[in-house]
């Protein structure tokens, strides 16, 4: 009897946080497909050095556009994802600050967007575990990014395997409806949809269906300048394949001059048959305030690809110049950047806590046990 008293007092002790009533009422909720969800945008980026043109044109430029059109946007620097491969702690810390400065320089405004660091909101890893218990190894093993990343590894860290589950947790935690990403992330968003649906079917409607936003076709996959059959990527050992936002103008010119094209001198946009030159036209169009690829090709009619490279280089240098200047400005005051991340954490944390309270209750884990009939059932049995 004593033991029941102690249990009762533990469970009924007033909780410091009151969770909204709606979350505490039903564990036997049915899936409600008609439920309307508010539009919420979430995306993430790893703090691994500087952004390259692919990250910027494929993702971050779009983030700023969404923010400026008044959407509810949250952007997360996913440091937990970055430790799926070994990181030097000091470099990682620097890269976090560098990425914060870069995001702001690209137009992300902390007054309009929530910008925060993933590892400062512990609910990401909590939901990761719960989702990990819902998925299977077979499902994760077939994801293309996992296969690609582990191809040459003898010993595969478990973190790399769980990487997409943590990404799903990032997205679902904020009840995200739309995720602006590059094409390479589509399978991860599909896994997120699958895990969200699985959770809803098992425990009642909790998460909205989420969708990738990849609306500018030519931005979805910026290609390597040295091998246009591959995407532009910072892990490419070929230095000239990738333009960084922090590259000096002469470095940008040099890289674009060396870009691989083909033997036809005319400039056309034909991504299937002429990947190299089409990649340059795509980049040119994306840094030219809404000029379409057709307009660009018309404008440069009569110029050969060699000369055209210089036109593209100039446009890229001009576009990146103010961004580079702003990155350097922001980096002069790192404590301000830390403050911005802290403010973002506060906003994100509130939502994350609410979702986790709901999730734990639905799963039957230890949150708000006192709201349920567990006590009555136990005391009846005694
Ligand atoms: P990551 O650098 O892999 O963390 O990617 C950050 C964001 O940039 C993700 O939304 C990617 O889909 C996007 N991204 C990365 N590489 C490219 C690329 N070559 N073209 C377009 N988008 C890209
Ligand atoms: N996996 C993403 C990438 O490599 C980064 C990421 C982590 C992300 N969590 C996310 C992207 C949530 C969108 C939403 O680019």
mmCIF file of N, CA, C and O in Angstrom, residues 30-122:
data_model
loop_
_atom_site.group_PDB
_atom_site.id
_atom_site.type_symbol
_atom_site.label_atom_id
_atom_site.label_comp_id
_atom_site.label_asym_id
_atom_site.label_seq_id
_atom_site.Cartn_x
_atom_site.Cartn_y
_atom_site.Cartn_z
ATOM 1 N N UNK A 30 -8.043 8.065 -34.123
ATOM 2 C CA UNK A 30 -7.929 7.403 -35.431
ATOM 3 C C UNK A 30 -7.148 8.333 -36.370
ATOM 4 O O UNK A 30 -7.030 9.519 -36.121
ATOM 5 N N UNK A 31 -6.640 7.767 -37.464
ATOM 6 C CA UNK A 31 -5.952 8.618 -38.426
ATOM 7 C C UNK A 31 -6.977 9.538 -39.075
ATOM 8 O O UNK A 31 -7.999 9.083 -39.568
ATOM 9 N N UNK A 32 -6.698 10.829 -39.025
ATOM 10 C CA UNK A 32 -7.643 11.799 -39.559
ATOM 11 C C UNK A 32 -7.041 12.424 -40.822
ATOM 12 O O UNK A 32 -6.231 13.333 -40.762
ATOM 13 N N UNK A 33 -7.444 11.865 -41.970
ATOM 14 C CA UNK A 33 -6.831 12.337 -43.213
ATOM 15 C C UNK A 33 -7.350 13.690 -43.655
ATOM 16 O O UNK A 33 -6.787 14.321 -44.542
ATOM 17 N N UNK A 34 -8.436 14.131 -43.051
ATOM 18 C CA UNK A 34 -9.017 15.401 -43.490
ATOM 19 C C UNK A 34 -8.421 16.573 -42.708
ATOM 20 O O UNK A 34 -8.679 17.718 -43.017
ATOM 21 N N UNK A 35 -7.628 16.249 -41.705
ATOM 22 C CA UNK A 35 -7.103 17.315 -40.855
ATOM 23 C C UNK A 35 -6.256 18.312 -41.653
ATOM 24 O O UNK A 35 -5.417 17.925 -42.455
ATOM 25 N N UNK A 36 -6.505 19.584 -41.424
ATOM 26 C CA UNK A 36 -5.749 20.630 -42.113
ATOM 27 C C UNK A 36 -4.575 21.026 -41.236
ATOM 28 O O UNK A 36 -4.750 21.271 -40.052
ATOM 29 N N UNK A 37 -3.392 21.082 -41.827
ATOM 30 C CA UNK A 37 -2.206 21.473 -41.054
ATOM 31 C C UNK A 37 -1.733 22.838 -41.507
ATOM 32 O O UNK A 37 -1.734 23.113 -42.706
ATOM 33 N N UNK A 38 -1.303 23.680 -40.576
ATOM 34 C CA UNK A 38 -0.727 24.956 -41.024
ATOM 35 C C UNK A 38 0.561 24.691 -41.806
ATOM 36 O O UNK A 38 1.304 23.763 -41.482
ATOM 37 N N UNK A 39 0.790 25.509 -42.844
ATOM 38 C CA UNK A 39 1.980 25.328 -43.673
ATOM 39 C C UNK A 39 3.221 25.703 -42.866
ATOM 40 O O UNK A 39 3.310 26.816 -42.339
ATOM 41 N N UNK A 40 4.138 24.760 -42.731
ATOM 42 C CA UNK A 40 5.372 25.030 -41.976
ATOM 43 C C UNK A 40 6.570 24.534 -42.764
ATOM 44 O O UNK A 40 6.582 23.400 -43.238
ATOM 45 N N UNK A 41 7.546 25.403 -42.873
ATOM 46 C CA UNK A 41 8.738 25.078 -43.664
ATOM 47 C C UNK A 41 9.891 24.781 -42.707
ATOM 48 O O UNK A 41 10.120 25.524 -41.751
ATOM 49 N N UNK A 42 10.622 23.693 -42.989
ATOM 50 C CA UNK A 42 11.813 23.378 -42.189
ATOM 51 C C UNK A 42 12.888 22.871 -43.141
ATOM 52 O O UNK A 42 12.600 22.115 -44.062
ATOM 53 N N UNK A 43 14.125 23.284 -42.899
ATOM 54 C CA UNK A 43 15.216 22.635 -43.625
ATOM 55 C C UNK A 43 16.486 22.673 -42.783
ATOM 56 O O UNK A 43 16.537 23.373 -41.767
ATOM 57 N N UNK A 44 17.451 21.868 -43.207
ATOM 58 C CA UNK A 44 18.688 21.785 -42.425
ATOM 59 C C UNK A 44 19.907 21.738 -43.319
ATOM 60 O O UNK A 44 19.822 21.373 -44.495
ATOM 61 N N UNK A 45 21.020 22.123 -42.726
ATOM 62 C CA UNK A 45 22.286 22.072 -43.476
ATOM 63 C C UNK A 45 23.418 21.721 -42.521
ATOM 64 O O UNK A 45 23.411 22.142 -41.359
ATOM 65 N N UNK A 46 24.366 20.932 -43.021
ATOM 66 C CA UNK A 46 25.474 20.524 -42.153
ATOM 67 C C UNK A 46 26.519 21.634 -42.046
ATOM 68 O O UNK A 46 26.808 22.297 -43.037
ATOM 69 N N UNK A 47 27.078 21.799 -40.850
ATOM 70 C CA UNK A 47 28.102 22.834 -40.691
ATOM 71 C C UNK A 47 29.475 22.309 -41.099
ATOM 72 O O UNK A 47 30.355 22.136 -40.266
ATOM 73 N N UNK A 48 29.618 22.014 -42.398
ATOM 74 C CA UNK A 48 30.916 21.503 -42.827
ATOM 75 C C UNK A 48 31.561 22.536 -43.737
ATOM 76 O O UNK A 48 31.444 22.438 -44.956
ATOM 77 N N UNK A 49 32.191 23.528 -43.138
ATOM 78 C CA UNK A 49 32.908 24.535 -43.908
ATOM 79 C C UNK A 49 31.973 25.454 -44.656
ATOM 80 O O UNK A 49 30.825 25.647 -44.274
ATOM 81 N N UNK A 50 32.474 25.983 -45.714
ATOM 82 C CA UNK A 50 31.737 26.991 -46.464
ATOM 83 C C UNK A 50 30.666 26.357 -47.358
ATOM 84 O O UNK A 50 30.766 25.189 -47.723
ATOM 85 N N UNK A 51 29.648 27.138 -47.688
ATOM 86 C CA UNK A 51 28.628 26.663 -48.636
ATOM 87 C C UNK A 51 29.213 26.667 -50.038
ATOM 88 O O UNK A 51 29.986 27.543 -50.389
ATOM 89 N N UNK A 52 28.817 25.694 -50.860
ATOM 90 C CA UNK A 52 29.199 25.786 -52.264
ATOM 91 C C UNK A 52 28.000 26.254 -53.081
ATOM 92 O O UNK A 52 26.877 26.353 -52.567
ATOM 93 N N UNK A 53 28.267 26.513 -54.347
ATOM 94 C CA UNK A 53 27.228 27.086 -55.206
ATOM 95 C C UNK A 53 25.997 26.160 -55.299
ATOM 96 O O UNK A 53 24.868 26.639 -55.414
ATOM 97 N N UNK A 54 26.219 24.843 -55.228
ATOM 98 C CA UNK A 54 25.106 23.880 -55.271
ATOM 99 C C UNK A 54 24.202 24.042 -54.056
ATOM 100 O O UNK A 54 22.971 24.118 -54.184
ATOM 101 N N UNK A 55 24.807 24.130 -52.863
ATOM 102 C CA UNK A 55 24.017 24.335 -51.631
ATOM 103 C C UNK A 55 23.236 25.633 -51.718
ATOM 104 O O UNK A 55 22.079 25.705 -51.339
ATOM 105 N N UNK A 56 23.935 26.657 -52.203
ATOM 106 C CA UNK A 56 23.330 27.987 -52.233
ATOM 107 C C UNK A 56 22.178 28.046 -53.239
ATOM 108 O O UNK A 56 21.053 28.414 -52.887
ATOM 109 N N UNK A 57 22.445 27.638 -54.481
ATOM 110 C CA UNK A 57 21.405 27.760 -55.514
ATOM 111 C C UNK A 57 20.316 26.699 -55.331
ATOM 112 O O UNK A 57 19.142 26.944 -55.597
ATOM 113 N N UNK A 58 20.717 25.505 -54.846
ATOM 114 C CA UNK A 58 19.749 24.405 -54.703
ATOM 115 C C UNK A 58 18.917 24.519 -53.439
ATOM 116 O O UNK A 58 17.818 23.979 -53.366
ATOM 117 N N UNK A 59 19.434 25.201 -52.426
ATOM 118 C CA UNK A 59 18.703 25.212 -51.160
ATOM 119 C C UNK A 59 18.602 26.610 -50.530
ATOM 120 O O UNK A 59 17.509 27.181 -50.450
ATOM 121 N N UNK A 60 19.722 27.170 -50.109
ATOM 122 C CA UNK A 60 19.665 28.353 -49.234
ATOM 123 C C UNK A 60 19.036 29.588 -49.906
ATOM 124 O O UNK A 60 18.334 30.358 -49.252
ATOM 125 N N UNK A 61 19.258 29.737 -51.208
ATOM 126 C CA UNK A 61 18.636 30.871 -51.913
ATOM 127 C C UNK A 61 17.103 30.759 -51.811
ATOM 128 O O UNK A 61 16.402 31.741 -51.577
ATOM 129 N N UNK A 62 16.627 29.533 -51.951
ATOM 130 C CA UNK A 62 15.179 29.281 -51.847
ATOM 131 C C UNK A 62 14.688 29.548 -50.415
ATOM 132 O O UNK A 62 13.584 30.048 -50.202
ATOM 133 N N UNK A 63 15.522 29.187 -49.422
ATOM 134 C CA UNK A 63 15.140 29.421 -48.021
ATOM 135 C C UNK A 63 14.828 30.892 -47.798
ATOM 136 O O UNK A 63 13.850 31.241 -47.136
ATOM 137 N N UNK A 64 15.711 31.749 -48.350
ATOM 138 C CA UNK A 64 15.520 33.192 -48.150
ATOM 139 C C UNK A 64 14.243 33.649 -48.861
ATOM 140 O O UNK A 64 13.490 34.463 -48.318
ATOM 141 N N UNK A 65 13.996 33.106 -50.040
ATOM 142 C CA UNK A 65 12.769 33.489 -50.783
ATOM 143 C C UNK A 65 11.520 33.120 -49.983
ATOM 144 O O UNK A 65 10.584 33.901 -49.870
ATOM 145 N N UNK A 66 11.535 31.910 -49.424
ATOM 146 C CA UNK A 66 10.359 31.457 -48.651
ATOM 147 C C UNK A 66 10.148 32.357 -47.436
ATOM 148 O O UNK A 66 9.032 32.748 -47.107
ATOM 149 N N UNK A 67 11.255 32.645 -46.766
ATOM 150 C CA UNK A 67 11.193 33.540 -45.607
ATOM 151 C C UNK A 67 10.605 34.892 -46.006
ATOM 152 O O UNK A 67 9.707 35.417 -45.328
ATOM 153 N N UNK A 68 11.055 35.412 -47.137
ATOM 154 C CA UNK A 68 10.613 36.750 -47.545
ATOM 155 C C UNK A 68 9.180 36.767 -48.043
ATOM 156 O O UNK A 68 8.572 37.812 -48.141
ATOM 157 N N UNK A 69 8.645 35.589 -48.356
ATOM 158 C CA UNK A 69 7.243 35.595 -48.778
ATOM 159 C C UNK A 69 6.319 35.371 -47.572
ATOM 160 O O UNK A 69 5.131 35.113 -47.730
ATOM 161 N N UNK A 70 6.895 35.473 -46.373
ATOM 162 C CA UNK A 70 6.063 35.473 -45.167
ATOM 163 C C UNK A 70 5.705 34.099 -44.637
ATOM 164 O O UNK A 70 4.829 33.951 -43.784
ATOM 165 N N UNK A 71 6.400 33.069 -45.105
ATOM 166 C CA UNK A 71 6.126 31.710 -44.620
ATOM 167 C C UNK A 71 6.644 31.531 -43.181
ATOM 168 O O UNK A 71 7.523 32.275 -42.736
ATOM 169 N N UNK A 72 6.123 30.503 -42.507
ATOM 170 C CA UNK A 72 6.627 30.125 -41.192
ATOM 171 C C UNK A 72 7.841 29.215 -41.421
ATOM 172 O O UNK A 72 7.704 28.061 -41.824
ATOM 173 N N UNK A 73 9.051 29.772 -41.226
ATOM 174 C CA UNK A 73 10.253 29.022 -41.622
ATOM 175 C C UNK A 73 11.213 28.771 -40.454
ATOM 176 O O UNK A 73 11.431 29.650 -39.618
ATOM 177 N N UNK A 74 11.782 27.569 -40.429
ATOM 178 C CA UNK A 74 12.781 27.205 -39.431
ATOM 179 C C UNK A 74 13.970 26.565 -40.149
ATOM 180 O O UNK A 74 13.787 25.635 -40.935
ATOM 181 N N UNK A 75 15.161 27.091 -39.895
ATOM 182 C CA UNK A 75 16.352 26.550 -40.541
ATOM 183 C C UNK A 75 17.357 26.111 -39.473
ATOM 184 O O UNK A 75 17.680 26.867 -38.555
ATOM 185 N N UNK A 76 17.832 24.895 -39.638
ATOM 186 C CA UNK A 76 18.604 24.256 -38.578
ATOM 187 C C UNK A 76 20.005 23.902 -39.077
ATOM 188 O O UNK A 76 20.154 23.327 -40.161
ATOM 189 N N UNK A 77 21.002 24.230 -38.275
ATOM 190 C CA UNK A 77 22.370 23.798 -38.597
ATOM 191 C C UNK A 77 22.549 22.431 -37.935
ATOM 192 O O UNK A 77 22.529 22.311 -36.711
ATOM 193 N N UNK A 78 22.676 21.410 -38.770
ATOM 194 C CA UNK A 78 22.562 20.042 -38.231
ATOM 195 C C UNK A 78 23.946 19.482 -37.856
ATOM 196 O O UNK A 78 24.515 18.654 -38.546
ATOM 197 N N UNK A 79 24.424 19.938 -36.701
ATOM 198 C CA UNK A 79 25.752 19.498 -36.259
ATOM 199 C C UNK A 79 25.772 18.018 -35.873
ATOM 200 O O UNK A 79 26.782 17.333 -36.042
ATOM 201 N N UNK A 80 24.627 17.484 -35.395
ATOM 202 C CA UNK A 80 24.612 16.054 -35.038
ATOM 203 C C UNK A 80 24.785 15.195 -36.293
ATOM 204 O O UNK A 80 25.420 14.139 -36.247
ATOM 205 N N UNK A 81 24.231 15.654 -37.397
ATOM 206 C CA UNK A 81 24.426 14.905 -38.646
ATOM 207 C C UNK A 81 25.887 14.940 -39.068
ATOM 208 O O UNK A 81 26.401 13.972 -39.619
ATOM 209 N N UNK A 82 26.551 16.073 -38.791
ATOM 210 C CA UNK A 82 27.912 16.180 -39.309
ATOM 211 C C UNK A 82 28.876 15.249 -38.564
ATOM 212 O O UNK A 82 29.903 14.879 -39.116
ATOM 213 N N UNK A 83 28.539 14.843 -37.316
ATOM 214 C CA UNK A 83 29.482 13.938 -36.626
ATOM 215 C C UNK A 83 29.288 12.464 -37.027
ATOM 216 O O UNK A 83 29.893 11.582 -36.433
ATOM 217 N N UNK A 84 28.454 12.224 -38.044
ATOM 218 C CA UNK A 84 28.374 10.846 -38.567
ATOM 219 C C UNK A 84 29.676 10.471 -39.276
ATOM 220 O O UNK A 84 29.931 9.312 -39.544
ATOM 221 N N UNK A 85 30.473 11.491 -39.602
ATOM 222 C CA UNK A 85 31.857 11.233 -40.025
ATOM 223 C C UNK A 85 32.768 12.017 -39.062
ATOM 224 O O UNK A 85 32.325 13.026 -38.505
ATOM 225 N N UNK A 86 33.996 11.527 -38.827
ATOM 226 C CA UNK A 86 34.819 12.161 -37.789
ATOM 227 C C UNK A 86 35.025 13.657 -38.007
ATOM 228 O O UNK A 86 35.216 14.104 -39.130
ATOM 229 N N UNK A 87 34.944 14.417 -36.909
ATOM 230 C CA UNK A 87 35.135 15.873 -36.963
ATOM 231 C C UNK A 87 36.108 16.287 -35.871
ATOM 232 O O UNK A 87 36.049 15.760 -34.760
ATOM 233 N N UNK A 88 36.932 17.247 -36.170
ATOM 234 C CA UNK A 88 37.790 17.827 -35.146
ATOM 235 C C UNK A 88 36.942 18.861 -34.381
ATOM 236 O O UNK A 88 36.325 19.734 -35.008
ATOM 237 N N UNK A 89 36.860 18.750 -33.027
ATOM 238 C CA UNK A 89 35.945 19.610 -32.273
ATOM 239 C C UNK A 89 36.124 21.101 -32.524
ATOM 240 O O UNK A 89 35.147 21.825 -32.695
ATOM 241 N N UNK A 90 37.374 21.546 -32.568
ATOM 242 C CA UNK A 90 37.627 22.975 -32.762
ATOM 243 C C UNK A 90 37.144 23.416 -34.145
ATOM 244 O O UNK A 90 36.497 24.465 -34.303
ATOM 245 N N UNK A 91 37.423 22.579 -35.147
ATOM 246 C CA UNK A 91 36.995 22.911 -36.517
ATOM 247 C C UNK A 91 35.477 22.918 -36.598
ATOM 248 O O UNK A 91 34.880 23.781 -37.243
ATOM 249 N N UNK A 92 34.862 21.953 -35.925
ATOM 250 C CA UNK A 92 33.397 21.878 -35.963
ATOM 251 C C UNK A 92 32.784 23.156 -35.380
ATOM 252 O O UNK A 92 31.884 23.757 -35.969
ATOM 253 N N UNK A 93 33.317 23.578 -34.228
ATOM 254 C CA UNK A 93 32.810 24.815 -33.610
ATOM 255 C C UNK A 93 32.969 26.011 -34.555
ATOM 256 O O UNK A 93 32.057 26.805 -34.730
ATOM 257 N N UNK A 94 34.134 26.088 -35.197
ATOM 258 C CA UNK A 94 34.351 27.196 -36.144
ATOM 259 C C UNK A 94 33.377 27.119 -37.310
ATOM 260 O O UNK A 94 32.848 28.125 -37.772
ATOM 261 N N UNK A 95 33.166 25.899 -37.786
ATOM 262 C CA UNK A 95 32.274 25.728 -38.941
ATOM 263 C C UNK A 95 30.830 26.101 -38.607
ATOM 264 O O UNK A 95 30.094 26.571 -39.471
ATOM 265 N N UNK A 96 30.442 25.879 -37.361
ATOM 266 C CA UNK A 96 29.080 26.253 -36.944
ATOM 267 C C UNK A 96 28.917 27.771 -37.038
ATOM 268 O O UNK A 96 27.940 28.284 -37.573
ATOM 269 N N UNK A 97 29.929 28.474 -36.527
ATOM 270 C CA UNK A 97 29.879 29.939 -36.575
ATOM 271 C C UNK A 97 29.928 30.427 -38.016
ATOM 272 O O UNK A 97 29.164 31.297 -38.438
ATOM 273 N N UNK A 98 30.813 29.792 -38.786
ATOM 274 C CA UNK A 98 30.959 30.163 -40.202
ATOM 275 C C UNK A 98 29.634 29.946 -40.956
ATOM 276 O O UNK A 98 29.204 30.776 -41.750
ATOM 277 N N UNK A 99 28.966 28.841 -40.662
ATOM 278 C CA UNK A 99 27.699 28.543 -41.354
ATOM 279 C C UNK A 99 26.611 29.534 -40.942
ATOM 280 O O UNK A 99 25.802 29.960 -41.770
ATOM 281 N N UNK A 100 26.619 29.915 -39.660
ATOM 282 C CA UNK A 100 25.622 30.897 -39.209
ATOM 283 C C UNK A 100 25.829 32.213 -39.968
ATOM 284 O O UNK A 100 24.882 32.789 -40.505
ATOM 285 N N UNK A 101 27.097 32.646 -40.047
ATOM 286 C CA UNK A 101 27.402 33.894 -40.762
ATOM 287 C C UNK A 101 26.981 33.773 -42.229
ATOM 288 O O UNK A 101 26.405 34.707 -42.803
ATOM 289 N N UNK A 102 27.241 32.618 -42.815
ATOM 290 C CA UNK A 102 26.935 32.428 -44.237
ATOM 291 C C UNK A 102 25.433 32.471 -44.490
ATOM 292 O O UNK A 102 24.964 33.087 -45.444
ATOM 293 N N UNK A 103 24.674 31.816 -43.591
ATOM 294 C CA UNK A 103 23.220 31.818 -43.780
ATOM 295 C C UNK A 103 22.665 33.240 -43.708
ATOM 296 O O UNK A 103 21.835 33.642 -44.514
ATOM 297 N N UNK A 104 23.163 33.993 -42.728
ATOM 298 C CA UNK A 104 22.684 35.380 -42.605
ATOM 299 C C UNK A 104 23.078 36.190 -43.840
ATOM 300 O O UNK A 104 22.274 36.959 -44.374
ATOM 301 N N UNK A 105 24.329 35.966 -44.304
ATOM 302 C CA UNK A 105 24.798 36.711 -45.480
ATOM 303 C C UNK A 105 23.976 36.359 -46.722
ATOM 304 O O UNK A 105 23.839 37.169 -47.637
ATOM 305 N N UNK A 106 23.421 35.158 -46.750
ATOM 306 C CA UNK A 106 22.592 34.746 -47.899
ATOM 307 C C UNK A 106 21.160 35.257 -47.767
ATOM 308 O O UNK A 106 20.296 34.899 -48.569
ATOM 309 N N UNK A 107 20.887 35.998 -46.726
ATOM 310 C CA UNK A 107 19.568 36.628 -46.635
ATOM 311 C C UNK A 107 18.657 36.021 -45.585
ATOM 312 O O UNK A 107 17.503 36.434 -45.446
ATOM 313 N N UNK A 108 19.124 35.024 -44.831
ATOM 314 C CA UNK A 108 18.280 34.483 -43.766
ATOM 315 C C UNK A 108 18.283 35.508 -42.627
ATOM 316 O O UNK A 108 19.343 35.881 -42.117
ATOM 317 N N UNK A 109 17.089 35.942 -42.259
ATOM 318 C CA UNK A 109 16.951 37.019 -41.280
ATOM 319 C C UNK A 109 16.364 36.434 -39.985
ATOM 320 O O UNK A 109 15.229 35.958 -39.985
ATOM 321 N N UNK A 110 17.134 36.455 -38.899
ATOM 322 C CA UNK A 110 16.652 35.825 -37.659
ATOM 323 C C UNK A 110 15.376 36.460 -37.091
ATOM 324 O O UNK A 110 14.731 35.866 -36.236
ATOM 325 N N UNK A 111 15.009 37.649 -37.598
ATOM 326 C CA UNK A 111 13.733 38.229 -37.153
ATOM 327 C C UNK A 111 12.554 37.590 -37.873
ATOM 328 O O UNK A 111 11.419 37.667 -37.414
ATOM 329 N N UNK A 112 12.828 36.981 -39.009
ATOM 330 C CA UNK A 112 11.739 36.368 -39.777
ATOM 331 C C UNK A 112 11.816 34.846 -39.762
ATOM 332 O O UNK A 112 10.826 34.160 -40.012
ATOM 333 N N UNK A 113 13.014 34.304 -39.554
ATOM 334 C CA UNK A 113 13.202 32.846 -39.569
ATOM 335 C C UNK A 113 13.711 32.393 -38.203
ATOM 336 O O UNK A 113 14.424 33.142 -37.545
ATOM 337 N N UNK A 114 13.381 31.169 -37.829
ATOM 338 C CA UNK A 114 14.026 30.590 -36.648
ATOM 339 C C UNK A 114 15.293 29.891 -37.129
ATOM 340 O O UNK A 114 15.228 28.993 -37.962
ATOM 341 N N UNK A 115 16.437 30.336 -36.623
ATOM 342 C CA UNK A 115 17.723 29.739 -37.013
ATOM 343 C C UNK A 115 18.342 29.152 -35.754
ATOM 344 O O UNK A 115 18.546 29.870 -34.774
ATOM 345 N N UNK A 116 18.625 27.864 -35.743
ATOM 346 C CA UNK A 116 19.168 27.290 -34.509
ATOM 347 C C UNK A 116 20.064 26.098 -34.799
ATOM 348 O O UNK A 116 20.150 25.608 -35.922
ATOM 349 N N UNK A 117 20.724 25.652 -33.721
ATOM 350 C CA UNK A 117 21.683 24.558 -33.817
ATOM 351 C C UNK A 117 21.029 23.283 -33.279
ATOM 352 O O UNK A 117 20.562 23.235 -32.140
ATOM 353 N N UNK A 118 21.040 22.263 -34.107
ATOM 354 C CA UNK A 118 20.327 21.009 -33.808
ATOM 355 C C UNK A 118 20.671 20.419 -32.429
ATOM 356 O O UNK A 118 19.781 20.052 -31.665
ATOM 357 N N UNK A 119 21.961 20.380 -32.080
ATOM 358 C CA UNK A 119 22.340 19.686 -30.845
ATOM 359 C C UNK A 119 21.879 20.422 -29.587
ATOM 360 O O UNK A 119 21.960 19.872 -28.483
ATOM 361 N N UNK A 120 21.383 21.664 -29.739
ATOM 362 C CA UNK A 120 20.945 22.391 -28.543
ATOM 363 C C UNK A 120 19.479 22.085 -28.207
ATOM 364 O O UNK A 120 18.971 22.558 -27.196
ATOM 365 N N UNK A 121 18.811 21.327 -29.052
ATOM 366 C CA UNK A 121 17.422 20.937 -28.757
ATOM 367 C C UNK A 121 17.400 19.400 -28.663
ATOM 368 O O UNK A 121 17.408 18.700 -29.674
ATOM 369 N N UNK A 122 17.412 18.908 -27.425
ATOM 370 C CA UNK A 122 17.656 17.474 -27.236
ATOM 371 C C UNK A 122 16.539 16.571 -27.784
ATOM 372 O O UNK A 122 16.723 15.383 -28.001
#
